[in-house]
PDB file of C-alpha atoms in Angstrom:
ATOM      1  CA  MET I   1      68.529 101.025  77.591  1.00  0.00           C
ATOM      2  CA  ALA I   2      69.894  97.925  75.813  1.00  0.00           C
ATOM      3  CA  SER I   3      73.406  96.576  76.199  1.00  0.00           C
ATOM      4  CA  VAL I   4      76.122  97.868  73.901  1.00  0.00           C
ATOM      5  CA  SER I   5      78.719  95.668  72.251  1.00  0.00           C
ATOM      6  CA  ILE I   6      82.243  96.913  71.740  1.00  0.00           C
ATOM      7  CA  PRO I   7      84.661  95.461  69.184  1.00  0.00           C
ATOM      8  CA  ALA I   8      86.452  92.191  69.921  1.00  0.00           C
ATOM      9  CA  CYS I   9      89.751  93.914  69.080  1.00  0.00           C
ATOM     10  CA  THR I  10      89.382  96.133  72.179  1.00  0.00           C
ATOM     11  CA  SER I  11      92.329  95.655  74.513  1.00  0.00           C
ATOM     12  CA  ALA I  12      91.950  98.755  76.689  1.00  0.00           C
ATOM     13  CA  LEU I  13      89.131 100.787  78.190  1.00  0.00           C
ATOM     14  CA  LEU I  14      89.737 104.487  78.790  1.00  0.00           C
ATOM     15  CA  LEU I  15      87.421 106.082  81.348  1.00  0.00           C
ATOM     16  CA  ASP I  16      86.463 109.671  82.018  1.00  0.00           C
ATOM     17  CA  ILE I  17      85.651 110.459  85.680  1.00  0.00           C
ATOM     18  CA  GLU I  18      83.113 113.259  86.146  1.00  0.00           C
ATOM     19  CA  GLY I  19      79.704 112.097  84.932  1.00  0.00           C
ATOM     20  CA  THR I  20      81.113 108.687  83.958  1.00  0.00           C
ATOM     21  CA  THR I  21      82.583 106.880  86.991  1.00  0.00           C
ATOM     22  CA  THR I  22      81.612 109.568  89.478  1.00  0.00           C
ATOM     23  CA  PRO I  23      78.557 111.818  89.898  1.00  0.00           C
ATOM     24  CA  ILE I  24      79.001 115.363  88.624  1.00  0.00           C
ATOM     25  CA  THR I  25      77.529 116.475  91.955  1.00  0.00           C
ATOM     26  CA  PHE I  26      80.562 115.071  93.816  1.00  0.00           C
ATOM     27  CA  VAL I  27      82.887 117.358  91.881  1.00  0.00           C
ATOM     28  CA  LYS I  28      80.602 120.399  91.858  1.00  0.00           C
ATOM     29  CA  ASP I  29      79.117 120.147  95.342  1.00  0.00           C
ATOM     30  CA  ILE I  30      82.017 118.691  97.345  1.00  0.00           C
ATOM     31  CA  LEU I  31      85.432 118.964  95.665  1.00  0.00           C
ATOM     32  CA  PHE I  32      85.217 122.472  94.210  1.00  0.00           C
ATOM     33  CA  PRO I  33      83.512 124.095  97.223  1.00  0.00           C
ATOM     34  CA  TYR I  34      86.229 122.591  99.438  1.00  0.00           C
ATOM     35  CA  ILE I  35      88.863 124.501  97.424  1.00  0.00           C
ATOM     36  CA  ARG I  36      86.940 127.770  97.572  1.00  0.00           C
ATOM     37  CA  GLU I  37      86.328 127.500 101.314  1.00  0.00           C
ATOM     38  CA  HIS I  38      89.837 126.451 102.375  1.00  0.00           C
ATOM     39  CA  LEU I  39      92.108 128.063  99.775  1.00  0.00           C
ATOM     40  CA  GLU I  40      93.299 131.095 101.717  1.00  0.00           C
ATOM     41  CA  ASP I  41      93.913 129.104 104.927  1.00  0.00           C
ATOM     42  CA  TYR I  42      95.770 126.407 102.977  1.00  0.00           C
ATOM     43  CA  LEU I  43      98.079 128.918 101.277  1.00  0.00           C
ATOM     44  CA  SER I  44      98.750 130.748 104.553  1.00  0.00           C
ATOM     45  CA  SER I  45      99.632 127.478 106.329  1.00  0.00           C
ATOM     46  CA  HIS I  46     101.872 126.076 103.555  1.00  0.00           C
ATOM     47  CA  TRP I  47     103.251 129.269 101.961  1.00  0.00           C
ATOM     48  CA  GLU I  48     106.887 128.621 102.917  1.00  0.00           C
ATOM     49  CA  GLU I  49     106.868 124.931 101.914  1.00  0.00           C
ATOM     50  CA  ASP I  50     108.589 123.893  98.677  1.00  0.00           C
ATOM     51  CA  GLU I  51     105.509 122.176  97.230  1.00  0.00           C
ATOM     52  CA  CYS I  52     103.346 125.264  97.762  1.00  0.00           C
ATOM     53  CA  LYS I  53     106.070 127.512  96.339  1.00  0.00           C
ATOM     54  CA  GLN I  54     106.154 125.351  93.215  1.00  0.00           C
ATOM     55  CA  ASP I  55     102.348 125.539  92.900  1.00  0.00           C
ATOM     56  CA  VAL I  56     102.437 129.331  93.166  1.00  0.00           C
ATOM     57  CA  HIS I  57     105.314 129.536  90.674  1.00  0.00           C
ATOM     58  CA  LEU I  58     103.271 127.531  88.123  1.00  0.00           C
ATOM     59  CA  LEU I  59     100.241 129.758  88.685  1.00  0.00           C
ATOM     60  CA  LYS I  60     102.357 132.876  88.080  1.00  0.00           C
ATOM     61  CA  LYS I  61     103.717 131.382  84.862  1.00  0.00           C
ATOM     62  CA  GLN I  62     100.117 130.663  83.804  1.00  0.00           C
ATOM     63  CA  ILE I  63      99.181 134.316  84.449  1.00  0.00           C
ATOM     64  CA  GLU I  64     102.147 135.478  82.346  1.00  0.00           C
ATOM     65  CA  GLU I  65     101.094 133.141  79.537  1.00  0.00           C
ATOM     66  CA  ASP I  66      97.496 134.380  79.729  1.00  0.00           C
ATOM     67  CA  MET I  67      98.689 137.976  79.461  1.00  0.00           C
ATOM     68  CA  LYS I  68     100.880 137.129  76.454  1.00  0.00           C
ATOM     69  CA  GLN I  69      97.906 135.482  74.752  1.00  0.00           C
ATOM     70  CA  ASN I  70      95.709 138.472  75.674  1.00  0.00           C
ATOM     71  CA  ARG I  71      93.408 136.198  77.615  1.00  0.00           C
ATOM     72  CA  ALA I  72      91.175 137.777  80.222  1.00  0.00           C
ATOM     73  CA  CYS I  73      92.607 137.904  83.742  1.00  0.00           C
ATOM     74  CA  PRO I  74      91.080 138.941  87.042  1.00  0.00           C
ATOM     75  CA  VAL I  75      91.230 142.684  87.606  1.00  0.00           C
ATOM     76  CA  HIS I  76      92.995 143.526  90.855  1.00  0.00           C
ATOM     77  CA  ALA I  77      90.831 145.854  92.904  1.00  0.00           C
ATOM     78  CA  VAL I  78      92.524 148.676  94.782  1.00  0.00           C
ATOM     79  CA  ASP I  79      93.002 147.308  98.281  1.00  0.00           C
ATOM     80  CA  GLN I  80      93.120 150.021 100.934  1.00  0.00           C
ATOM     81  CA  THR I  81      93.801 147.703 103.892  1.00  0.00           C
ATOM     82  CA  VAL I  82      97.252 147.484 105.403  1.00  0.00           C
ATOM     83  CA  HIS I  83      98.843 144.073 104.923  1.00  0.00           C
ATOM     84  CA  THR I  84     102.219 142.416 104.527  1.00  0.00           C
ATOM     85  CA  ASP I  85     103.677 141.519 101.132  1.00  0.00           C
ATOM     86  CA  GLU I  86     102.935 137.865 101.903  1.00  0.00           C
ATOM     87  CA  GLU I  87      99.279 138.588 102.624  1.00  0.00           C
ATOM     88  CA  LYS I  88      99.029 140.579  99.407  1.00  0.00           C
ATOM     89  CA  ALA I  89     100.695 137.786  97.412  1.00  0.00           C
ATOM     90  CA  ILE I  90      98.379 135.164  98.928  1.00  0.00           C
ATOM     91  CA  ARG I  91      95.343 137.328  98.171  1.00  0.00           C
ATOM     92  CA  GLU I  92      96.411 137.653  94.526  1.00  0.00           C
ATOM     93  CA  VAL I  93      96.854 133.886  94.210  1.00  0.00           C
ATOM     94  CA  VAL I  94      93.430 133.312  95.798  1.00  0.00           C
ATOM     95  CA  GLU I  95      91.887 135.816  93.389  1.00  0.00           C
ATOM     96  CA  ASN I  96      93.460 134.127  90.368  1.00  0.00           C
ATOM     97  CA  VAL I  97      92.511 130.593  91.450  1.00  0.00           C
ATOM     98  CA  LEU I  98      88.896 131.574  92.130  1.00  0.00           C
ATOM     99  CA  TRP I  99      88.749 133.365  88.777  1.00  0.00           C
ATOM    100  CA  GLN I 100      90.123 130.301  86.940  1.00  0.00           C
ATOM    101  CA  MET I 101      87.600 128.054  88.701  1.00  0.00           C
ATOM    102  CA  ALA I 102      84.705 130.396  87.859  1.00  0.00           C
ATOM    103  CA  ALA I 103      85.843 130.362  84.225  1.00  0.00           C
ATOM    104  CA  ASP I 104      86.096 126.516  84.319  1.00  0.00           C
ATOM    105  CA  ARG I 105      89.738 126.664  83.297  1.00  0.00           C
ATOM    106  CA  LYS I 106      91.607 123.347  83.018  1.00  0.00           C
ATOM    107  CA  SER I 107      95.137 124.737  83.462  1.00  0.00           C
ATOM    108  CA  THR I 108      97.808 122.385  84.800  1.00  0.00           C
ATOM    109  CA  ALA I 109      98.792 124.976  87.415  1.00  0.00           C
ATOM    110  CA  LEU I 110      95.255 125.126  88.809  1.00  0.00           C
ATOM    111  CA  LYS I 111      94.811 121.352  88.775  1.00  0.00           C
ATOM    112  CA  GLN I 112      98.122 120.801  90.577  1.00  0.00           C
ATOM    113  CA  LEU I 113      97.236 123.128  93.457  1.00  0.00           C
ATOM    114  CA  GLN I 114      93.749 121.633  93.731  1.00  0.00           C
ATOM    115  CA  GLY I 115      95.245 118.134  93.803  1.00  0.00           C
ATOM    116  CA  HIS I 116      97.531 119.029  96.706  1.00  0.00           C
ATOM    117  CA  MET I 117      94.639 120.521  98.655  1.00  0.00           C
ATOM    118  CA  TRP I 118      92.424 117.518  98.038  1.00  0.00           C
ATOM    119  CA  ARG I 119      95.234 115.179  99.157  1.00  0.00           C
ATOM    120  CA  SER I 120      95.098 116.821 102.572  1.00  0.00           C
ATOM    121  CA  ALA I 121      91.296 116.500 102.695  1.00  0.00           C
ATOM    122  CA  TYR I 122      91.219 112.853 101.578  1.00  0.00           C
ATOM    123  CA  SER I 123      94.037 111.709 103.871  1.00  0.00           C
ATOM    124  CA  SER I 124      92.349 113.332 106.873  1.00  0.00           C
ATOM    125  CA  GLY I 125      89.044 111.610 106.031  1.00  0.00           C
ATOM    126  CA  ARG I 126      87.168 114.858 105.375  1.00  0.00           C
ATOM    127  CA  ILE I 127      86.415 113.703 101.803  1.00  0.00           C
ATOM    128  CA  LYS I 128      85.794 110.256 100.299  1.00  0.00           C
ATOM    129  CA  GLY I 129      85.761 109.690  96.532  1.00  0.00           C
ATOM    130  CA  GLU I 130      82.341 108.801  95.152  1.00  0.00           C
ATOM    131  CA  VAL I 131      81.875 106.186  92.429  1.00  0.00           C
ATOM    132  CA  TYR I 132      78.669 104.818  90.925  1.00  0.00           C
ATOM    133  CA  GLN I 133      77.710 101.370  92.243  1.00  0.00           C
ATOM    134  CA  ASP I 134      78.097  99.698  88.835  1.00  0.00           C
ATOM    135  CA  VAL I 135      81.679 100.938  88.311  1.00  0.00           C
ATOM    136  CA  ILE I 136      83.895  98.739  90.505  1.00  0.00           C
ATOM    137  CA  PRO I 137      82.139  95.374  89.766  1.00  0.00           C
ATOM    138  CA  SER I 138      82.254  96.132  86.021  1.00  0.00           C
ATOM    139  CA  ILE I 139      85.938  97.061  86.039  1.00  0.00           C
ATOM    140  CA  LYS I 140      86.722  93.816  87.906  1.00  0.00           C
ATOM    141  CA  THR I 141      84.817  91.879  85.224  1.00  0.00           C
ATOM    142  CA  TRP I 142      86.656  93.664  82.388  1.00  0.00           C
ATOM    143  CA  ARG I 143      90.007  92.901  83.962  1.00  0.00           C
ATOM    144  CA  GLU I 144      89.043  89.227  84.346  1.00  0.00           C
ATOM    145  CA  GLN I 145      88.349  89.290  80.589  1.00  0.00           C
ATOM    146  CA  GLY I 146      91.919  90.436  79.980  1.00  0.00           C
ATOM    147  CA  LEU I 147      91.240  94.120  79.361  1.00  0.00           C
ATOM    148  CA  LYS I 148      93.405  96.931  80.667  1.00  0.00           C
ATOM    149  CA  VAL I 149      91.658  99.920  82.245  1.00  0.00           C
ATOM    150  CA  TYR I 150      92.929 103.511  82.208  1.00  0.00           C
ATOM    151  CA  ILE I 151      91.627 106.858  83.425  1.00  0.00           C
ATOM    152  CA  TYR I 152      91.713 110.067  81.354  1.00  0.00           C
ATOM    153  CA  SER I 153      90.434 113.127  83.174  1.00  0.00           C
ATOM    154  CA  SER I 154      91.037 116.868  83.131  1.00  0.00           C
ATOM    155  CA  GLY I 155      91.702 116.552  86.873  1.00  0.00           C
ATOM    156  CA  SER I 156      95.386 115.942  87.637  1.00  0.00           C
ATOM    157  CA  VAL I 157      96.721 112.381  87.896  1.00  0.00           C
ATOM    158  CA  GLU I 158      97.240 113.022  91.601  1.00  0.00           C
ATOM    159  CA  ALA I 159      93.604 114.091  92.044  1.00  0.00           C
ATOM    160  CA  GLN I 160      92.476 110.968  90.164  1.00  0.00           C
ATOM    161  CA  LYS I 161      94.558 108.702  92.395  1.00  0.00           C
ATOM    162  CA  LEU I 162      93.199 110.383  95.523  1.00  0.00           C
ATOM    163  CA  LEU I 163      89.591 109.867  94.406  1.00  0.00           C
ATOM    164  CA  PHE I 164      90.105 106.140  93.793  1.00  0.00           C
ATOM    165  CA  GLY I 165      92.633 105.641  96.602  1.00  0.00           C
ATOM    166  CA  TYR I 166      90.256 107.091  99.208  1.00  0.00           C
ATOM    167  CA  SER I 167      86.949 106.060  97.634  1.00  0.00           C
ATOM    168  CA  VAL I 168      83.710 104.996  99.308  1.00  0.00           C
ATOM    169  CA  GLU I 169      84.701 101.485  98.136  1.00  0.00           C
ATOM    170  CA  GLY I 170      88.125 101.762  99.782  1.00  0.00           C
ATOM    171  CA  ASP I 171      91.438 101.850  97.911  1.00  0.00           C
ATOM    172  CA  VAL I 172      90.679 100.593  94.384  1.00  0.00           C
ATOM    173  CA  LEU I 173      93.768 101.966  92.626  1.00  0.00           C
ATOM    174  CA  ASP I 174      95.005  98.473  91.790  1.00  0.00           C
ATOM    175  CA  LEU I 175      92.102  98.169  89.296  1.00  0.00           C
ATOM    176  CA  PHE I 176      93.730 100.725  86.984  1.00  0.00           C
ATOM    177  CA  ASP I 177      96.672 100.235  84.653  1.00  0.00           C
ATOM    178  CA  GLY I 178      97.436 103.943  84.311  1.00  0.00           C
ATOM    179  CA  HIS I 179      96.214 107.522  84.498  1.00  0.00           C
ATOM    180  CA  PHE I 180      96.249 110.417  82.031  1.00  0.00           C
ATOM    181  CA  ASP I 181      95.440 114.097  82.547  1.00  0.00           C
ATOM    182  CA  THR I 182      95.754 117.246  80.434  1.00  0.00           C
ATOM    183  CA  GLY I 183      99.531 116.796  80.471  1.00  0.00           C
ATOM    184  CA  VAL I 184      98.908 114.500  77.474  1.00  0.00           C
ATOM    185  CA  GLY I 185      96.717 117.161  75.825  1.00  0.00           C
ATOM    186  CA  ALA I 186      93.193 118.552  75.989  1.00  0.00           C
ATOM    187  CA  LYS I 187      90.341 116.051  75.989  1.00  0.00           C
ATOM    188  CA  VAL I 188      88.729 117.803  73.006  1.00  0.00           C
ATOM    189  CA  ASP I 189      91.893 117.384  70.879  1.00  0.00           C
ATOM    190  CA  CYS I 190      92.130 114.197  68.792  1.00  0.00           C
ATOM    191  CA  LYS I 191      95.953 114.227  69.115  1.00  0.00           C
ATOM    192  CA  SER I 192      95.579 113.528  72.856  1.00  0.00           C
ATOM    193  CA  TYR I 193      93.980 110.142  72.127  1.00  0.00           C
ATOM    194  CA  GLU I 194      96.695 109.293  69.616  1.00  0.00           C
ATOM    195  CA  ARG I 195      99.320 110.040  72.291  1.00  0.00           C
ATOM    196  CA  ILE I 196      97.494 107.883  74.822  1.00  0.00           C
ATOM    197  CA  ALA I 197      97.339 104.974  72.356  1.00  0.00           C
ATOM    198  CA  GLU I 198     101.068 105.348  71.773  1.00  0.00           C
ATOM    199  CA  ARG I 199     101.835 105.373  75.502  1.00  0.00           C
ATOM    200  CA  ILE I 200      99.566 102.401  76.176  1.00  0.00           C
ATOM    201  CA  GLY I 201     101.250 100.580  73.316  1.00  0.00           C
ATOM    202  CA  CYS I 202      98.251  99.791  71.141  1.00  0.00           C
ATOM    203  CA  GLN I 203      96.389 101.112  68.122  1.00  0.00           C
ATOM    204  CA  PRO I 204      93.609 103.701  68.635  1.00  0.00           C
ATOM    205  CA  GLU I 205      90.991 101.246  67.312  1.00  0.00           C
ATOM    206  CA  GLU I 206      91.915  98.862  70.165  1.00  0.00           C
ATOM    207  CA  ILE I 207      90.764 101.445  72.740  1.00  0.00           C
ATOM    208  CA  THR I 208      87.178 102.106  73.817  1.00  0.00           C
ATOM    209  CA  PHE I 209      86.636 105.471  75.514  1.00  0.00           C
ATOM    210  CA  LEU I 210      83.739 106.022  77.924  1.00  0.00           C
ATOM    211  CA  THR I 211      82.700 109.643  78.468  1.00  0.00           C
ATOM    212  CA  ASP I 212      79.599 111.757  79.044  1.00  0.00           C
ATOM    213  CA  VAL I 213      80.884 114.696  76.964  1.00  0.00           C
ATOM    214  CA  THR I 214      80.193 114.512  73.221  1.00  0.00           C
ATOM    215  CA  ARG I 215      82.961 117.009  72.337  1.00  0.00           C
ATOM    216  CA  GLU I 216      85.442 114.561  73.887  1.00  0.00           C
ATOM    217  CA  ALA I 217      83.709 111.656  72.140  1.00  0.00           C
ATOM    218  CA  LYS I 218      84.059 113.444  68.791  1.00  0.00           C
ATOM    219  CA  ALA I 219      87.795 114.062  69.333  1.00  0.00           C
ATOM    220  CA  ALA I 220      88.371 110.421  70.298  1.00  0.00           C
ATOM    221  CA  GLU I 221      86.446 109.236  67.220  1.00  0.00           C
ATOM    222  CA  GLU I 222      88.591 111.454  64.999  1.00  0.00           C
ATOM    223  CA  ALA I 223      91.649 109.669  66.411  1.00  0.00           C
ATOM    224  CA  GLY I 224      90.132 106.283  65.516  1.00  0.00           C
ATOM    225  CA  VAL I 225      89.134 105.368  69.077  1.00  0.00           C
ATOM    226  CA  ASN I 226      85.860 103.509  69.682  1.00  0.00           C
ATOM    227  CA  VAL I 227      83.464 105.587  71.811  1.00  0.00           C
ATOM    228  CA  VAL I 228      80.562 104.906  74.177  1.00  0.00           C
ATOM    229  CA  VAL I 229      78.663 107.836  75.712  1.00  0.00           C
ATOM    230  CA  VAL I 230      77.577 107.401  79.327  1.00  0.00           C
ATOM    231  CA  VAL I 231      74.178 108.840  80.295  1.00  0.00           C
ATOM    232  CA  ARG I 232      73.939 109.532  84.039  1.00  0.00           C
ATOM    233  CA  PRO I 233      71.616 111.702  86.175  1.00  0.00           C
ATOM    234  CA  GLY I 234      72.705 115.339  85.993  1.00  0.00           C
ATOM    235  CA  ASN I 235      74.814 114.925  82.845  1.00  0.00           C
ATOM    236  CA  MET I 236      74.339 117.308  79.945  1.00  0.00           C
ATOM    237  CA  GLU I 237      71.324 116.480  77.791  1.00  0.00           C
ATOM    238  CA  LEU I 238      72.147 114.950  74.423  1.00  0.00           C
ATOM    239  CA  THR I 239      70.617 116.166  71.193  1.00  0.00           C
ATOM    240  CA  ASP I 240      68.536 113.775  69.076  1.00  0.00           C
ATOM    241  CA  GLU I 241      71.398 113.723  66.583  1.00  0.00           C
ATOM    242  CA  GLU I 242      73.914 112.740  69.282  1.00  0.00           C
ATOM    243  CA  ARG I 243      71.594 110.046  70.608  1.00  0.00           C
ATOM    244  CA  ALA I 244      71.285 108.601  67.116  1.00  0.00           C
ATOM    245  CA  HIS I 245      75.037 108.773  66.438  1.00  0.00           C
ATOM    246  CA  TYR I 246      76.588 107.355  69.621  1.00  0.00           C
ATOM    247  CA  ASN I 247      76.302 104.067  71.470  1.00  0.00           C
ATOM    248  CA  LEU I 248      74.730 104.972  74.827  1.00  0.00           C
ATOM    249  CA  ILE I 249      74.773 103.263  78.221  1.00  0.00           C
ATOM    250  CA  THR I 250      73.335 104.255  81.613  1.00  0.00           C
ATOM    251  CA  SER I 251      75.432 101.693  83.515  1.00  0.00           C
ATOM    252  CA  PHE I 252      78.845 100.104  82.941  1.00  0.00           C
ATOM    253  CA  SER I 253      77.123  96.711  83.325  1.00  0.00           C
ATOM    254  CA  GLN I 254      75.489  97.263  79.911  1.00  0.00           C
ATOM    255  CA  LEU I 255      78.845  97.094  78.136  1.00  0.00           C
ATOM    256  CA  GLN I 256      79.379  93.785  76.375  1.00  0.00           C
ATOM    257  CA  LEU I 257      82.579  92.683  74.673  1.00  0.00           C
ATOM    258  CA  MET I 258      81.985  90.859  71.394  1.00  0.00           C
ATOM    259  CA  GLY I 259      83.450  87.391  71.387  1.00  0.00           C
ATOM    260  CA  ARG I 260      84.041  87.364  75.152  1.00  0.00           C
ATOM    261  CA  ALA I 261      81.980  85.690  77.835  1.00  0.00           C
TER     262      ALA I 261
END
C-alpha cells in the first residue's frame, strides 16, 4: 500500500486505539476476558471502598436510565440459594456488567469500573499494553515535526493511560498531548469531533483522525476533520466503496505530511 499524504495545515493527529495503535486481539482476548474472570472477586474484595462504591453507584444510575429509555436489561433469574444482601448486590452488578459487555455497550459506568480493574492488573504486571511496532517510532517522528498527538477511544481515559503507561514499550505516556473518551461524546457523532477541536484549540480541518472504523471516519469527516483509515490484521473488512473513498494505510510509517520533511 502506498504512502498517504495529509494536509500541510494539520497540527494535530487524533488516534483511535483498538485496531489502530493496538491489535483488536489484545482487547478481545486479554483485556475483556480479564474482566469476566476476575469481576466477582474484585467486587467482593473492594466492595466497601469509596472508589468501588462510586463505580457501583454509576452502574445503578445507568440501569435506571436504561429502564427509563425502555432499553433491554438483564432479566434477574430467581435465585434459590441463601446469601447475604451484599452477595446478592454483587451478583446483580456482575450480571449487569457481563450483560453490558456481551451487548458491546460503551457506557461510562462500565468503562470506569473496567478501568479500575485493569489498573490493578497493569500495576501488578499481569497485563502489559500491546502496541504495533510502527506506532511509537512514528509518533516520535510526528512530534519532531511539530505535531501534537491525542488519543480518542471509547475506553476510559484511565484505561488509555494504563495501556500506554504499562506498555510493552515501557511508559510512553509522554508522547501524547491529551486523551479523550466517550465523556466528550460518542465516536460516531460528528459533534464529538467538533468538541475535541475546540478543546485542543484548533479548527477541525487542522486535525487528522486515524481509525479502523468507517462509521467513526464518517462522523469525523462530517465535522470537517481529515480522516485516514487504518487497515490491520483482524480489522473489519472494508467494502469496495469504502476502499475507494478513504485514504488507507497498513502502517503509521506510510503517513506523510505535505510540506514537511
